[in-house]
PDB file of C-alpha atoms in Angstrom:
ATOM      1  CA  MET B 270      -5.356 -16.811  -2.645  1.00 51.00           C
ATOM      2  CA  SER B 271      -2.874 -19.614  -2.116  1.00 53.00           C
ATOM      3  CA  GLY B 272       0.610 -19.671  -3.563  1.00 72.00           C
ATOM      4  CA  TYR B 273       1.422 -16.010  -3.019  1.00 88.00           C
ATOM      5  CA  ARG B 274       5.022 -15.460  -1.952  1.00 93.00           C
ATOM      6  CA  ILE B 275       5.308 -13.469   1.264  1.00 95.00           C
ATOM      7  CA  LEU B 276       8.508 -12.097   2.792  1.00 96.00           C
ATOM      8  CA  VAL B 277       8.206 -11.574   6.561  1.00 96.00           C
ATOM      9  CA  VAL B 278      10.869  -9.397   8.186  1.00 95.00           C
ATOM     10  CA  ASP B 279      11.251  -9.189  11.973  1.00 93.00           C
ATOM     11  CA  ASP B 280      14.117  -9.544  14.445  1.00 91.00           C
ATOM     12  CA  GLU B 281      12.059 -11.730  16.817  1.00 91.00           C
ATOM     13  CA  ASP B 282      12.698 -15.359  15.815  1.00 92.00           C
ATOM     14  CA  LYS B 283       9.770 -16.766  17.807  1.00 93.00           C
ATOM     15  CA  LEU B 284       7.380 -14.332  16.149  1.00 94.00           C
ATOM     16  CA  LEU B 285       8.763 -15.201  12.715  1.00 94.00           C
ATOM     17  CA  ASP B 286       8.121 -18.894  13.399  1.00 95.00           C
ATOM     18  CA  LEU B 287       4.537 -18.198  14.529  1.00 95.00           C
ATOM     19  CA  ILE B 288       3.763 -16.064  11.496  1.00 95.00           C
ATOM     20  CA  LYS B 289       5.422 -18.478   9.058  1.00 95.00           C
ATOM     21  CA  ASN B 290       3.591 -21.536  10.428  1.00 93.00           C
ATOM     22  CA  PHE B 291       0.209 -19.794  10.415  1.00 93.00           C
ATOM     23  CA  LEU B 292       0.507 -18.230   6.966  1.00 92.00           C
ATOM     24  CA  GLU B 293       1.729 -21.485   5.433  1.00 91.00           C
ATOM     25  CA  LYS B 294      -1.363 -23.214   6.806  1.00 89.00           C
ATOM     26  CA  GLU B 295      -3.357 -20.459   5.086  1.00 88.00           C
ATOM     27  CA  GLY B 296      -1.751 -21.403   1.778  1.00 86.00           C
ATOM     28  CA  PHE B 297       0.964 -18.761   1.450  1.00 90.00           C
ATOM     29  CA  ALA B 298       4.603 -19.462   0.541  1.00 92.00           C
ATOM     30  CA  VAL B 299       6.566 -17.732   3.315  1.00 95.00           C
ATOM     31  CA  THR B 300      10.206 -16.678   3.506  1.00 96.00           C
ATOM     32  CA  CYS B 301      11.564 -15.074   6.693  1.00 96.00           C
ATOM     33  CA  ALA B 302      14.328 -12.548   7.296  1.00 94.00           C
ATOM     34  CA  ASP B 303      15.528 -11.540  10.774  1.00 93.00           C
ATOM     35  CA  SER B 304      17.046  -8.208   9.724  1.00 92.00           C
ATOM     36  CA  GLY B 305      16.613  -5.416   7.226  1.00 91.00           C
ATOM     37  CA  VAL B 306      19.971  -6.290   5.658  1.00 92.00           C
ATOM     38  CA  GLU B 307      18.899  -9.883   5.016  1.00 93.00           C
ATOM     39  CA  ALA B 308      15.544  -8.691   3.658  1.00 92.00           C
ATOM     40  CA  LEU B 309      17.201  -6.433   1.096  1.00 92.00           C
ATOM     41  CA  LYS B 310      19.485  -9.277  -0.033  1.00 93.00           C
ATOM     42  CA  LEU B 311      16.480 -11.589  -0.497  1.00 94.00           C
ATOM     43  CA  LEU B 312      14.589  -8.934  -2.452  1.00 92.00           C
ATOM     44  CA  GLU B 313      17.569  -8.641  -4.819  1.00 90.00           C
ATOM     45  CA  LYS B 314      17.573 -12.383  -5.502  1.00 90.00           C
ATOM     46  CA  ARG B 315      13.905 -13.429  -5.419  1.00 91.00           C
ATOM     47  CA  LYS B 316      10.507 -12.182  -6.465  1.00 91.00           C
ATOM     48  CA  PHE B 317       7.846 -11.718  -3.764  1.00 93.00           C
ATOM     49  CA  ASP B 318       4.208 -10.692  -3.938  1.00 92.00           C
ATOM     50  CA  LEU B 319       4.117  -8.852  -0.596  1.00 94.00           C
ATOM     51  CA  VAL B 320       6.383  -7.886   2.319  1.00 95.00           C
ATOM     52  CA  VAL B 321       5.389  -7.866   6.002  1.00 95.00           C
ATOM     53  CA  LEU B 322       7.906  -5.539   7.597  1.00 92.00           C
ATOM     54  CA  ASP B 323       8.849  -4.702  11.191  1.00 91.00           C
ATOM     55  CA  ILE B 324      10.087  -1.168  11.859  1.00 88.00           C
ATOM     56  CA  MET B 325      12.365  -1.424  14.896  1.00 87.00           C
ATOM     57  CA  MET B 326      15.324  -3.516  13.730  1.00 86.00           C
ATOM     58  CA  PRO B 327      19.074  -3.071  14.248  1.00 83.00           C
ATOM     59  CA  GLU B 328      21.356  -1.770  11.474  1.00 85.00           C
ATOM     60  CA  VAL B 329      18.609  -1.033   8.931  1.00 87.00           C
ATOM     61  CA  SER B 330      15.143  -0.001  10.151  1.00 86.00           C
ATOM     62  CA  GLY B 331      11.907  -0.979   8.460  1.00 87.00           C
ATOM     63  CA  PHE B 332      11.486   2.600   7.254  1.00 88.00           C
ATOM     64  CA  ASP B 333      14.902   2.443   5.558  1.00 89.00           C
ATOM     65  CA  VAL B 334      14.086  -0.936   4.025  1.00 90.00           C
ATOM     66  CA  LEU B 335      10.904   0.506   2.541  1.00 88.00           C
ATOM     67  CA  ARG B 336      12.789   3.506   1.134  1.00 87.00           C
ATOM     68  CA  ARG B 337      15.190   1.098  -0.609  1.00 87.00           C
ATOM     69  CA  ILE B 338      12.313  -1.046  -1.872  1.00 86.00           C
ATOM     70  CA  ARG B 339      10.480   1.930  -3.368  1.00 82.00           C
ATOM     71  CA  GLU B 340      13.632   2.974  -5.261  1.00 82.00           C
ATOM     72  CA  LYS B 341      13.508  -0.233  -7.296  1.00 79.00           C
ATOM     73  CA  ILE B 342      10.175  -2.068  -7.171  1.00 80.00           C
ATOM     74  CA  GLN B 343       6.503  -1.459  -6.495  1.00 79.00           C
ATOM     75  CA  ILE B 344       5.558  -4.314  -4.188  1.00 87.00           C
ATOM     76  CA  PRO B 345       2.864  -4.159  -1.492  1.00 90.00           C
ATOM     77  CA  VAL B 346       4.272  -3.631   2.023  1.00 91.00           C
ATOM     78  CA  ILE B 347       2.469  -4.075   5.352  1.00 92.00           C
ATOM     79  CA  PHE B 348       4.153  -2.677   8.456  1.00 89.00           C
ATOM     80  CA  LEU B 349       3.938  -4.886  11.535  1.00 86.00           C
ATOM     81  CA  THR B 350       5.292  -3.089  14.575  1.00 80.00           C
ATOM     82  CA  ALA B 351       5.014  -2.253  18.263  1.00 79.00           C
ATOM     83  CA  ARG B 352       5.229   1.472  17.410  1.00 69.00           C
ATOM     84  CA  ALA B 353       1.593   2.508  17.636  1.00 65.00           C
ATOM     85  CA  GLU B 354       2.112   6.274  17.751  1.00 70.00           C
ATOM     86  CA  GLU B 355       0.245   8.194  15.070  1.00 66.00           C
ATOM     87  CA  PRO B 356       3.355   9.971  13.662  1.00 70.00           C
ATOM     88  CA  ASP B 357       4.959   6.563  13.028  1.00 69.00           C
ATOM     89  CA  LYS B 358       1.853   5.320  11.237  1.00 69.00           C
ATOM     90  CA  LEU B 359       1.675   8.432   9.088  1.00 72.00           C
ATOM     91  CA  LEU B 360       5.372   8.232   8.233  1.00 74.00           C
ATOM     92  CA  GLY B 361       5.008   4.579   7.247  1.00 75.00           C
ATOM     93  CA  LEU B 362       2.133   5.399   4.896  1.00 74.00           C
ATOM     94  CA  GLU B 363       3.837   8.501   3.511  1.00 74.00           C
ATOM     95  CA  LEU B 364       6.898   6.413   2.643  1.00 76.00           C
ATOM     96  CA  GLY B 365       4.664   4.117   0.611  1.00 76.00           C
ATOM     97  CA  GLY B 366       3.424   1.477   3.049  1.00 83.00           C
ATOM     98  CA  ASP B 367       0.089  -0.079   2.114  1.00 84.00           C
ATOM     99  CA  ASP B 368      -1.111  -1.004   5.598  1.00 85.00           C
ATOM    100  CA  TYR B 369       0.036  -0.760   9.217  1.00 84.00           C
ATOM    101  CA  ILE B 370      -0.649  -3.335  11.948  1.00 87.00           C
ATOM    102  CA  THR B 371       0.427  -2.793  15.548  1.00 84.00           C
ATOM    103  CA  LYS B 372       1.585  -5.437  18.012  1.00 82.00           C
ATOM    104  CA  PRO B 373       0.050  -7.328  19.714  1.00 85.00           C
ATOM    105  CA  PHE B 374      -2.027  -8.556  16.801  1.00 86.00           C
ATOM    106  CA  SER B 375      -4.168 -11.459  15.676  1.00 89.00           C
ATOM    107  CA  LEU B 376      -2.657 -13.876  13.166  1.00 92.00           C
ATOM    108  CA  ARG B 377      -6.074 -14.148  11.540  1.00 89.00           C
ATOM    109  CA  GLU B 378      -6.210 -10.370  11.174  1.00 88.00           C
ATOM    110  CA  LEU B 379      -2.737 -10.383   9.624  1.00 91.00           C
ATOM    111  CA  ALA B 380      -3.812 -13.015   7.088  1.00 90.00           C
ATOM    112  CA  ALA B 381      -6.983 -11.036   6.316  1.00 87.00           C
ATOM    113  CA  ARG B 382      -5.024  -7.811   5.821  1.00 87.00           C
ATOM    114  CA  ILE B 383      -2.551  -9.605   3.542  1.00 90.00           C
ATOM    115  CA  ARG B 384      -5.408 -10.932   1.398  1.00 86.00           C
ATOM    116  CA  ALA B 385      -7.023  -7.484   1.243  1.00 83.00           C
ATOM    117  CA  VAL B 386      -3.789  -5.818   0.103  1.00 85.00           C
ATOM    118  CA  LEU B 387      -3.125  -8.562  -2.471  1.00 85.00           C
ATOM    119  CA  ARG B 388      -6.659  -8.230  -3.857  1.00 79.00           C
ATOM    120  CA  ARG B 389      -6.300  -4.531  -4.458  1.00 72.00           C
ATOM    121  CA  ALA B 390      -2.830  -5.013  -5.977  1.00 71.00           C
ATOM    122  CA  LYS B 391      -4.145  -7.470  -8.602  1.00 66.00           C
ATOM    123  CA  PRO B 392      -4.496  -6.202 -12.187  1.00 54.00           C
ATOM    124  CA  SER B 393      -7.973  -4.958 -12.999  1.00 48.00           C
ATOM    125  CA  GLU B 394     -10.204  -7.168 -15.134  1.00 47.00           C
ATOM    126  CA  ALA B 395     -11.995  -4.164 -16.610  1.00 47.00           C
ATOM    127  CA  ALA B 396     -12.386  -4.070 -20.403  1.00 48.00           C
ATOM    128  CA  ASN B 397     -10.650  -0.698 -20.587  1.00 60.00           C
ATOM    129  CA  THR B 398      -7.125  -1.412 -19.401  1.00 83.00           C
ATOM    130  CA  ILE B 399      -5.737   2.038 -20.234  1.00 88.00           C
ATOM    131  CA  LEU B 400      -7.027   5.071 -18.352  1.00 91.00           C
ATOM    132  CA  GLU B 401      -6.075   8.618 -19.328  1.00 91.00           C
ATOM    133  CA  TYR B 402      -6.938  12.014 -17.932  1.00 91.00           C
ATOM    134  CA  GLY B 403      -5.199  15.385 -18.096  1.00 89.00           C
ATOM    135  CA  GLY B 404      -1.776  13.959 -18.896  1.00 92.00           C
ATOM    136  CA  ILE B 405      -2.087  11.022 -16.469  1.00 94.00           C
ATOM    137  CA  ARG B 406      -1.920   7.556 -18.026  1.00 94.00           C
ATOM    138  CA  LEU B 407      -2.530   4.308 -16.153  1.00 93.00           C
ATOM    139  CA  ASP B 408      -1.984   0.859 -17.628  1.00 91.00           C
ATOM    140  CA  LEU B 409      -4.093  -1.414 -15.448  1.00 87.00           C
ATOM    141  CA  ASN B 410      -2.535  -4.622 -16.757  1.00 83.00           C
ATOM    142  CA  GLU B 411       1.091  -3.553 -16.544  1.00 82.00           C
ATOM    143  CA  LYS B 412       0.469  -1.569 -13.332  1.00 84.00           C
ATOM    144  CA  THR B 413       2.403   1.408 -14.711  1.00 89.00           C
ATOM    145  CA  ALA B 414       1.624   5.104 -14.451  1.00 93.00           C
ATOM    146  CA  SER B 415       2.925   8.224 -16.134  1.00 94.00           C
ATOM    147  CA  LEU B 416       2.322  11.970 -15.985  1.00 94.00           C
ATOM    148  CA  ASN B 417       2.908  13.963 -19.158  1.00 93.00           C
ATOM    149  CA  GLY B 418       4.998  11.102 -20.512  1.00 92.00           C
ATOM    150  CA  ARG B 419       7.217  10.766 -17.432  1.00 93.00           C
ATOM    151  CA  PRO B 420       7.061   7.716 -15.139  1.00 92.00           C
ATOM    152  CA  LEU B 421       4.886   8.199 -12.078  1.00 91.00           C
ATOM    153  CA  PHE B 422       5.997   5.988  -9.211  1.00 89.00           C
ATOM    154  CA  LEU B 423       2.921   4.998  -7.221  1.00 89.00           C
ATOM    155  CA  THR B 424       2.471   2.465  -4.460  1.00 85.00           C
ATOM    156  CA  PRO B 425      -0.082  -0.295  -5.198  1.00 83.00           C
ATOM    157  CA  THR B 426      -2.628   1.447  -2.945  1.00 85.00           C
ATOM    158  CA  GLU B 427      -2.064   4.849  -4.563  1.00 89.00           C
ATOM    159  CA  PHE B 428      -2.416   3.231  -7.985  1.00 91.00           C
ATOM    160  CA  ARG B 429      -5.730   1.620  -7.056  1.00 88.00           C
ATOM    161  CA  ILE B 430      -7.168   4.847  -5.609  1.00 92.00           C
ATOM    162  CA  LEU B 431      -6.184   6.824  -8.693  1.00 94.00           C
ATOM    163  CA  ALA B 432      -7.585   4.121 -10.983  1.00 91.00           C
ATOM    164  CA  ILE B 433     -10.983   4.331  -9.253  1.00 90.00           C
ATOM    165  CA  LEU B 434     -11.070   8.112  -9.644  1.00 92.00           C
ATOM    166  CA  MET B 435      -9.909   7.943 -13.274  1.00 90.00           C
ATOM    167  CA  ALA B 436     -12.552   5.360 -14.102  1.00 86.00           C
ATOM    168  CA  HIS B 437     -15.163   7.959 -13.077  1.00 83.00           C
ATOM    169  CA  PRO B 438     -13.794  11.351 -14.225  1.00 85.00           C
ATOM    170  CA  GLY B 439     -15.933  14.294 -13.208  1.00 84.00           C
ATOM    171  CA  THR B 440     -17.968  12.112 -10.853  1.00 85.00           C
ATOM    172  CA  ILE B 441     -17.906  12.267  -7.055  1.00 87.00           C
ATOM    173  CA  VAL B 442     -16.617   8.978  -5.620  1.00 87.00           C
ATOM    174  CA  SER B 443     -17.588   8.517  -1.982  1.00 86.00           C
ATOM    175  CA  ARG B 444     -15.036   7.806   0.708  1.00 86.00           C
ATOM    176  CA  LEU B 445     -16.980   4.660   1.628  1.00 84.00           C
ATOM    177  CA  ARG B 446     -16.755   3.335  -1.922  1.00 83.00           C
ATOM    178  CA  ILE B 447     -13.008   3.924  -2.005  1.00 86.00           C
ATOM    179  CA  LEU B 448     -12.574   2.269   1.390  1.00 84.00           C
ATOM    180  CA  GLU B 449     -14.582  -0.754   0.241  1.00 78.00           C
ATOM    181  CA  GLU B 450     -12.867  -1.147  -3.139  1.00 79.00           C
ATOM    182  CA  VAL B 451      -9.330  -0.332  -2.042  1.00 79.00           C
ATOM    183  CA  PHE B 452      -9.139  -1.468   1.584  1.00 73.00           C
ATOM    184  CA  GLY B 453     -11.764  -4.206   1.459  1.00 67.00           C
ATOM    185  CA  GLY B 454     -14.264  -2.505   3.772  1.00 60.00           C
ATOM    186  CA  TYR B 455     -14.661   0.171   6.397  1.00 54.00           C
ATOM    187  CA  TYR B 456     -12.332   0.187   9.390  1.00 56.00           C
ATOM    188  CA  GLU B 457     -11.732   3.244  11.558  1.00 58.00           C
ATOM    189  CA  GLY B 458      -7.973   3.098  11.009  1.00 59.00           C
ATOM    190  CA  TYR B 459      -8.436   3.075   7.231  1.00 67.00           C
ATOM    191  CA  GLU B 460     -10.033   6.552   7.310  1.00 73.00           C
ATOM    192  CA  ARG B 461      -6.729   8.185   8.231  1.00 74.00           C
ATOM    193  CA  ASN B 462      -4.855   5.856   5.890  1.00 80.00           C
ATOM    194  CA  LEU B 463      -7.002   7.089   3.005  1.00 85.00           C
ATOM    195  CA  ASP B 464      -6.308  10.733   3.863  1.00 86.00           C
ATOM    196  CA  THR B 465      -2.572  10.049   3.822  1.00 87.00           C
ATOM    197  CA  HIS B 466      -2.682   8.184   0.507  1.00 89.00           C
ATOM    198  CA  ILE B 467      -4.697  11.005  -1.096  1.00 91.00           C
ATOM    199  CA  SER B 468      -2.165  13.542   0.201  1.00 90.00           C
ATOM    200  CA  ASN B 469       0.705  11.490  -1.226  1.00 90.00           C
ATOM    201  CA  LEU B 470      -1.050  11.214  -4.581  1.00 92.00           C
ATOM    202  CA  ARG B 471      -1.520  14.963  -4.762  1.00 92.00           C
ATOM    203  CA  LYS B 472       2.174  15.531  -4.083  1.00 91.00           C
ATOM    204  CA  LYS B 473       3.190  13.109  -6.823  1.00 92.00           C
ATOM    205  CA  LEU B 474       0.755  14.719  -9.278  1.00 93.00           C
ATOM    206  CA  GLY B 475       2.007  18.179  -8.361  1.00 90.00           C
ATOM    207  CA  ASP B 476      -1.476  19.226  -7.253  1.00 87.00           C
ATOM    208  CA  ASN B 477      -1.829  22.548  -5.460  1.00 78.00           C
ATOM    209  CA  PRO B 478      -3.793  21.629  -2.290  1.00 70.00           C
ATOM    210  CA  LEU B 479      -5.519  25.019  -2.327  1.00 73.00           C
ATOM    211  CA  ASN B 480      -6.605  24.738  -5.957  1.00 77.00           C
ATOM    212  CA  PRO B 481      -6.049  21.150  -7.120  1.00 81.00           C
ATOM    213  CA  ARG B 482      -6.209  20.362 -10.816  1.00 84.00           C
ATOM    214  CA  TYR B 483      -6.671  16.646 -10.374  1.00 91.00           C
ATOM    215  CA  ILE B 484      -8.027  15.375  -7.051  1.00 92.00           C
ATOM    216  CA  LYS B 485     -10.725  17.617  -5.608  1.00 90.00           C
ATOM    217  CA  THR B 486     -12.136  17.025  -2.126  1.00 88.00           C
ATOM    218  CA  VAL B 487     -15.923  17.141  -1.876  1.00 87.00           C
ATOM    219  CA  TYR B 488     -16.278  17.735   1.848  1.00 86.00           C
ATOM    220  CA  GLY B 489     -18.542  15.328   3.677  1.00 81.00           C
ATOM    221  CA  THR B 490     -18.825  13.117   0.585  1.00 85.00           C
ATOM    222  CA  GLY B 491     -15.629  12.003  -1.100  1.00 89.00           C
ATOM    223  CA  TYR B 492     -13.346  12.927  -3.983  1.00 91.00           C
ATOM    224  CA  LYS B 493     -13.641  13.918  -7.609  1.00 90.00           C
ATOM    225  CA  LEU B 494     -11.141  13.843 -10.462  1.00 89.00           C
ATOM    226  CA  GLY B 495     -11.222  17.279 -12.031  1.00 81.00           C
ATOM    227  CA  GLY B 496     -12.322  20.677 -10.730  1.00 55.00           C
ATOM    228  CA  LEU B 497     -15.850  21.240  -9.580  1.00 42.00           C
ATOM    229  CA  SER B 498     -18.059  23.156 -11.998  1.00 39.00           C
TER     230      SER B 498
END
């Protein structure tokens, strides 16, 4: 997966140098920004495939940077931060983050997480590139979504989860299968991530959590697109 353009945003210069040197050896093209302000300027001028984003930065926090990103583009974002508290993780995912890594961390793990997020953000190679169900329409090549003809703004992870469910309408899809296909395998932290992404999807689809039209939870098993008969 060489050649992917990665923007790394952190206010620690030494850490930026370490990450840049390691990821470049792994074949990535890396650009660094030492503030949220600089990151937003770079995102206006250049095209990136993924952003690695610190949260605690002066002037503009990582959360605010992500909010601005999601207003304009759907690019994968991985949070990299010392804030390990669960509410921070949940907020990061609810805002549209695709993964969340806490400091201290392994550079190899960071590279592996980047590859996993990039894999699931790639266009599907399935023969059927248009999926439709109950007013939802996904274009797997263009990575666009709509609901009843109106644009549906999904993060890359939300898009991939919904695509898996829409490829198997009326069929129970196990949590393990979703974790493997979307997150690249089982990891304890991904369990909660999945719950948050499903919750976000339901909100965007306007699903009533007590009687959902679209995403139905099959307790102890997984999820199903469409009500249970």
